[in-house]
Coordinates of C-alpha atoms and ligand atoms in Angstrom, one line a residue:
M286 CA -7.9 -6.7 -9.8
M287 CA -5.0 -9.1 -9.0
S288 CA -4.9 -11.1 -12.2
T289 CA -3.4 -14.6 -12.3
P290 CA 0.2 -14.4 -13.5
R291 CA 0.9 -15.7 -16.9
I292 CA 3.8 -18.0 -16.0
Q293 CA 4.8 -18.8 -19.7
D294 CA 5.0 -15.2 -20.9
P295 CA 8.7 -14.5 -22.0
E296 CA 8.2 -10.9 -21.1
N297 CA 8.0 -12.0 -17.5
V298 CA 11.5 -11.9 -16.2
I299 CA 10.4 -13.1 -12.8
Q300 CA 7.7 -15.6 -12.3
V301 CA 6.6 -16.6 -8.8
K302 CA 3.9 -19.1 -7.9
N303 CA 2.7 -20.0 -4.4
L304 CA 5.9 -19.0 -2.7
S305 CA 6.1 -19.5 1.0
K306 CA 8.9 -19.2 3.6
S307 CA 8.8 -19.6 7.3
F308 CA 11.3 -19.0 10.1
G309 CA 10.2 -21.3 12.9
S310 CA 6.6 -20.3 13.6
V311 CA 6.9 -17.0 11.8
V312 CA 5.4 -17.1 8.3
A313 CA 7.6 -14.5 6.5
V314 CA 6.2 -15.2 3.0
N315 CA 2.8 -16.6 2.7
D316 CA 1.7 -18.1 -0.6
M317 CA 2.7 -15.3 -3.0
S318 CA 2.2 -15.4 -6.7
F319 CA 3.2 -12.6 -9.1
C320 CA 5.2 -11.8 -12.2
V321 CA 7.7 -9.0 -12.9
K322 CA 7.7 -7.7 -16.5
K323 CA 10.9 -7.0 -18.4
G324 CA 11.8 -3.3 -18.2
E325 CA 9.5 -2.3 -15.4
I326 CA 10.3 -0.8 -12.0
F327 CA 8.4 -3.2 -9.7
G328 CA 8.0 -2.2 -6.1
F329 CA 7.2 -4.1 -2.9
L330 CA 5.6 -1.8 -0.4
G331 CA 4.9 -2.8 3.1
P332 CA 5.8 -2.0 6.8
N333 CA 8.8 -3.4 8.6
G334 CA 8.5 -7.1 9.1
A335 CA 6.1 -7.5 6.2
G336 CA 8.4 -10.0 4.4
K337 CA 9.9 -7.8 1.7
T338 CA 13.6 -8.7 2.4
T339 CA 12.8 -12.4 2.7
T340 CA 11.0 -12.4 -0.7
L341 CA 13.8 -10.5 -2.3
S342 CA 16.5 -12.8 -0.9
I343 CA 14.7 -15.8 -2.3
L344 CA 14.4 -14.2 -5.8
E345 CA 18.1 -13.4 -5.5
G346 CA 19.0 -17.0 -4.8
L347 CA 20.3 -16.1 -1.3
R348 CA 17.7 -18.0 0.6
K349 CA 15.9 -21.3 0.0
L350 CA 12.2 -21.3 -0.4
D351 CA 10.0 -23.7 1.6
R352 CA 7.2 -24.1 -1.0
G353 CA 6.4 -22.8 -4.5
R354 CA 8.1 -22.1 -7.8
V355 CA 10.4 -19.2 -8.7
R356 CA 11.7 -18.6 -12.2
V357 CA 14.2 -15.8 -12.9
L358 CA 15.1 -14.9 -16.5
G359 CA 13.3 -18.1 -17.5
M360 CA 15.4 -20.3 -15.2
D361 CA 14.4 -22.2 -12.1
I362 CA 16.0 -20.6 -9.1
D363 CA 16.6 -24.1 -7.5
K364 CA 18.5 -25.5 -10.4
N365 CA 20.2 -22.4 -11.9
A366 CA 21.1 -20.2 -8.9
K367 CA 24.7 -19.7 -10.1
T368 CA 23.8 -18.6 -13.7
I369 CA 21.0 -16.4 -12.3
K370 CA 23.3 -14.7 -9.8
S371 CA 25.7 -13.8 -12.7
Q372 CA 22.9 -11.9 -14.5
I373 CA 21.3 -10.0 -11.6
G374 CA 22.6 -7.1 -9.5
V375 CA 21.9 -7.0 -5.8
Q376 CA 21.9 -4.2 -3.3
L377 CA 21.2 -5.6 0.1
Q378 CA 19.3 -3.7 2.8
G379 CA 21.8 -1.3 4.5
T380 CA 24.7 -2.5 2.4
S381 CA 27.9 -2.2 4.4
L382 CA 30.8 -0.8 2.4
L383 CA 34.4 -1.9 3.1
P384 CA 35.7 0.8 5.4
D385 CA 39.4 0.7 4.2
L386 CA 38.8 0.8 0.5
T387 CA 38.3 3.9 -1.6
V388 CA 35.2 4.3 -3.8
F389 CA 37.3 3.4 -6.8
E390 CA 38.8 0.3 -5.1
Q391 CA 35.4 -1.0 -4.0
V392 CA 34.1 -0.9 -7.6
Q393 CA 37.3 -2.5 -8.8
L394 CA 37.1 -5.3 -6.2
F395 CA 33.4 -6.0 -7.0
S396 CA 34.1 -6.2 -10.7
R397 CA 36.9 -8.7 -10.1
L398 CA 34.7 -10.8 -7.9
Y399 CA 32.4 -11.1 -10.9
G400 CA 35.5 -12.0 -13.1
Y401 CA 35.8 -8.7 -14.9
Q402 CA 39.1 -6.9 -15.4
H403 CA 37.8 -3.4 -15.9
N404 CA 40.5 -0.8 -16.6
R405 CA 40.6 2.6 -14.9
P406 CA 38.4 4.5 -17.5
E407 CA 35.8 1.7 -17.3
I408 CA 35.6 2.0 -13.5
M409 CA 35.5 5.8 -13.7
S410 CA 32.6 5.5 -16.2
F411 CA 30.7 3.4 -13.6
L412 CA 31.3 6.1 -11.0
E413 CA 30.3 8.8 -13.4
R414 CA 27.0 7.0 -14.0
V415 CA 26.1 7.4 -10.3
G416 CA 27.7 10.9 -9.9
L417 CA 30.7 9.7 -7.8
D418 CA 33.6 10.2 -10.2
T419 CA 34.8 13.2 -8.1
K420 CA 34.8 10.9 -5.0
A421 CA 36.9 8.1 -6.5
A422 CA 39.6 8.5 -3.9
A423 CA 37.3 9.0 -0.9
L424 CA 36.8 6.4 1.8
P425 CA 33.2 5.4 2.6
D426 CA 33.3 7.2 5.9
H427 CA 33.7 10.5 4.1
L428 CA 30.6 10.0 1.9
S429 CA 27.1 11.3 2.7
G430 CA 24.2 8.9 3.1
G431 CA 23.1 9.5 -0.5
Q432 CA 26.6 9.0 -1.8
K433 CA 26.9 5.7 0.0
Q434 CA 23.7 4.5 -1.4
R435 CA 24.8 5.5 -4.9
L436 CA 28.1 3.6 -4.4
A437 CA 26.1 0.6 -3.3
L438 CA 24.0 1.0 -6.5
A439 CA 27.2 1.2 -8.6
L440 CA 28.4 -2.1 -7.0
A441 CA 25.1 -3.7 -7.9
L442 CA 25.7 -2.8 -11.5
V443 CA 29.3 -3.9 -12.1
N444 CA 28.2 -7.2 -13.8
Q445 CA 25.9 -5.5 -16.3
P446 CA 22.8 -7.2 -14.7
K447 CA 19.5 -7.7 -16.5
I448 CA 17.6 -7.4 -13.2
V449 CA 18.6 -5.1 -10.4
F450 CA 17.3 -5.8 -6.8
L451 CA 17.3 -2.8 -4.4
D452 CA 16.3 -3.4 -0.8
E453 CA 15.1 -0.1 0.7
P454 CA 17.8 1.9 -1.1
T455 CA 16.5 5.3 0.1
T456 CA 15.7 4.6 3.7
G457 CA 17.0 7.4 5.9
L458 CA 17.9 9.7 3.0
D459 CA 16.8 13.3 2.8
P460 CA 14.3 14.1 0.1
Q461 CA 16.8 15.5 -2.4
S462 CA 19.2 12.5 -2.2
R463 CA 16.1 10.3 -2.6
R464 CA 15.2 12.1 -5.8
V465 CA 18.7 11.7 -7.2
L466 CA 18.5 8.0 -6.6
W467 CA 15.1 7.8 -8.2
D468 CA 16.5 9.4 -11.3
L469 CA 19.3 6.9 -11.4
I470 CA 16.8 4.1 -11.0
R471 CA 14.7 5.5 -13.8
E472 CA 17.8 5.6 -16.0
L473 CA 18.4 1.9 -15.4
C474 CA 14.9 1.2 -16.6
D475 CA 15.7 3.3 -19.8
Q476 CA 18.6 1.0 -20.4
D477 CA 16.2 -1.9 -20.6
K478 CA 17.0 -3.3 -17.2
T479 CA 14.3 -4.5 -14.8
V480 CA 14.3 -3.0 -11.3
V481 CA 12.8 -4.7 -8.2
I482 CA 12.8 -2.4 -5.3
T483 CA 11.4 -2.5 -1.8
T484 CA 10.2 0.4 0.2
H485 CA 8.1 1.4 3.2
Y486 CA 7.6 4.9 1.7
M487 CA 4.3 5.1 0.0
E488 CA 5.3 8.4 -1.8
E489 CA 8.3 6.5 -3.3
A490 CA 6.2 3.6 -4.5
E491 CA 3.8 6.0 -6.0
A492 CA 6.3 8.2 -7.7
L493 CA 8.8 5.6 -8.9
C494 CA 7.2 2.3 -9.5
H495 CA 5.3 1.2 -12.6
R496 CA 3.6 -1.5 -10.5
V497 CA 3.4 -2.0 -6.8
G498 CA 2.9 -5.1 -4.8
I499 CA 1.5 -4.4 -1.3
I500 CA 2.8 -6.8 1.3
D501 CA 1.4 -7.3 4.8
H502 CA 2.3 -10.1 7.1
G503 CA 3.9 -12.1 4.3
R504 CA 0.9 -11.8 2.0
L505 CA 0.7 -10.0 -1.3
V506 CA -2.6 -8.2 -0.7
A507 CA -2.7 -6.2 -3.9
L508 CA -0.7 -5.7 -7.1
D509 CA -1.3 -3.1 -9.7
T510 CA -0.2 0.3 -11.0
P511 CA -0.2 3.0 -8.3
G512 CA -3.0 4.7 -10.2
N513 CA -5.2 1.7 -10.4
L514 CA -4.6 0.8 -6.8
I515 CA -5.7 4.2 -5.7
T516 CA -8.7 4.4 -8.0
N517 CA -9.9 0.9 -7.1
L518 CA -9.0 0.7 -3.5
A519 CA -8.9 4.1 -2.0
G520 CA -11.3 5.9 -4.3
V521 CA -12.6 8.7 -2.1
S522 CA -11.3 12.3 -2.3
S523 CA -12.3 15.1 0.0
I524 CA -12.9 18.7 -1.0
T525 CA -13.2 21.3 1.7
T526 CA -14.0 25.0 1.8
S527 CA -15.1 27.5 4.4
V528 CA -17.7 28.9 2.1
N529 CA -21.2 27.9 3.1
L530 CA -22.7 26.2 0.1
P531 CA -26.3 24.7 0.4
L532 CA -25.7 21.1 1.4
D533 CA -28.9 19.7 -0.1
E534 CA -27.7 20.7 -3.6
F535 CA -25.1 17.9 -3.4
Q536 CA -27.7 15.2 -3.3
Q537 CA -28.1 15.4 -7.1
L538 CA -24.5 14.3 -7.6
P539 CA -24.2 10.5 -7.5
T540 CA -20.4 10.5 -7.1
V541 CA -20.7 12.5 -3.8
I542 CA -20.7 10.1 -0.8
Q543 CA -21.1 12.7 1.9
A544 CA -21.5 16.5 2.2
Q545 CA -21.4 18.0 5.7
H546 CA -20.8 21.4 7.4
D547 CA -19.3 21.5 10.8
G548 CA -20.0 25.2 11.5
Y549 CA -16.6 26.2 10.2
K550 CA -16.1 24.4 6.9
L551 CA -17.9 22.4 4.4
S552 CA -16.4 18.9 3.5
I553 CA -17.4 16.8 0.6
Q554 CA -16.4 13.2 0.1
T555 CA -16.5 12.3 -3.5
R556 CA -15.5 9.5 -5.9
D557 CA -15.0 12.0 -8.8
V558 CA -13.0 15.2 -8.0
A559 CA -13.4 16.8 -11.4
V560 CA -17.2 16.5 -11.6
T561 CA -17.6 17.6 -8.0
L562 CA -15.3 20.6 -8.4
R563 CA -17.1 21.8 -11.5
F564 CA -20.4 21.5 -9.6
I565 CA -19.0 23.5 -6.7
L566 CA -17.7 26.3 -8.9
D567 CA -21.1 26.5 -10.7
L568 CA -22.9 26.5 -7.3
A569 CA -20.7 29.2 -5.9
Q570 CA -21.3 31.4 -9.0
K571 CA -25.1 30.8 -8.8
H572 CA -25.1 32.0 -5.2
C573 CA -22.6 34.8 -5.8
L574 CA -20.1 33.3 -3.4
S575 CA -16.3 33.5 -4.0
L576 CA -14.4 30.3 -3.2
N577 CA -11.2 31.7 -1.6
D578 CA -10.1 28.6 0.3
L579 CA -10.7 25.4 -1.6
H580 CA -8.7 22.3 -0.5
I581 CA -8.6 19.0 -2.3
Q582 CA -7.2 15.9 -0.7
Q583 CA -6.8 13.0 -3.0
P584 CA -6.2 9.5 -1.6
N585 CA -2.8 7.9 -1.8
L586 CA -1.2 4.4 -1.3
E587 CA -1.4 5.0 2.4
D588 CA -5.2 5.0 2.1
V589 CA -5.0 1.9 0.0
F590 CA -2.9 0.1 2.6
L591 CA -5.2 1.3 5.4
N592 CA -8.3 0.0 3.5
L593 CA -6.7 -3.4 2.7
T594 CA -5.2 -4.1 6.1
G595 CA -6.8 -1.8 8.7
N596 CA -3.4 -0.5 9.6
R597 CA -1.2 2.4 8.6
I598 CA 2.1 1.5 6.9
R599 CA 4.1 3.3 9.6
N600 CA 2.7 2.8 13.0
Ligands
ADP210 N1 16.7 -14.9 9.6 C1 15.5 -14.8 10.2 N2 15.2 -15.6 11.3 C2 14.0 -15.5 11.9 N3 13.1 -14.6 11.5 C3 13.3 -13.9 10.5 C4 14.5 -13.9 9.8 N4 14.5 -13.0 8.8 C5 13.3 -12.4 8.8 N5 12.5 -12.9 9.9 C6 11.2 -12.6 10.2 O1 10.4 -12.7 9.1 C7 9.4 -11.6 8.9 C8 9.7 -10.8 7.7 O2 10.9 -10.2 7.7 P1 11.6 -9.4 6.5 O3 11.5 -10.2 5.3 O4 12.9 -8.9 6.9 O5 10.6 -8.1 6.5 P2 10.8 -6.7 5.8 O6 11.9 -6.7 4.9 O7 9.5 -6.4 5.1 O8 10.9 -5.7 6.9 C9 9.6 -10.8 10.2 O9 8.7 -11.2 11.1 C10 11.0 -11.1 10.6 O10 11.2 -11.0 12.0
MG211 MG1 13.6 -5.5 4.9

């Protein structure tokens, strides 16, 4: 499932081979190899302390690696850190905004740091892109959590980067603000930018990312599309109903792993929801039973993580 990265492919805007980084005796990044493709939203999913920020900071040229090779936009991170930094956008984990500068002034300052002399309409168009044009004169203290994160995103975009790195941009946000940010991130991808994002929310990785790298204790334990990860590594769905269908009938379905009745409800573990569901409907009809409470629980990335590591993502 985890294919060997093709290091020469020009479509790979990030190429990492055997990357390791330790802090004293703590191995934060342990022999990671992967590629990020141009135009994709690539997510690192893992619990706190898994090594997401350390990995990102190496890709961003902010930390030195101990071992391995990292190429960003075709350039070696050791030799071309300065050029690479000019072509990437970085939103650090829990970005702190400057308390005494207005939203407008923060964007202006960041643009100048990158050597741009953006005029007022240009800066306002940056703010419009993240829905903050009406907040141009506000100080950060007067912004909501979601607005702060959108400002941090605008700051990561001032240099028109080809790759945008976002370290847990939605942590602590309410579901609606999170969705607004997801839409903005998807728009970046429509503009041909590549997005690398970290998260410990499995729903976020599943909903937003084209491919997800699952990290645990510094190791990349799986890398694939959310759909493939779930199909290959979590595969079992469960169907429950309180209607008492004859258990032995399920033996003829090879995709059913287990069918049991606990006196109150029937639960069926299956590798193929569609086939099993059709079978249940037919069976109910045959026995003249109506299925008034049917529940389907499909596996998610949390199950993938649990299967791979033996732990839950949030413990
Ligand atoms: N500057 C540092 N000094 C010492 N240990 C660190 C430092 N930064 C990170 N670590 C350790 O490295 C591991 C990975 O941390 P980090 O990359 O921040 O994980 P994540 O972002 O997934 O929460 C953790 O065990 C953390 O305590
Ligand atoms: Mg982190």
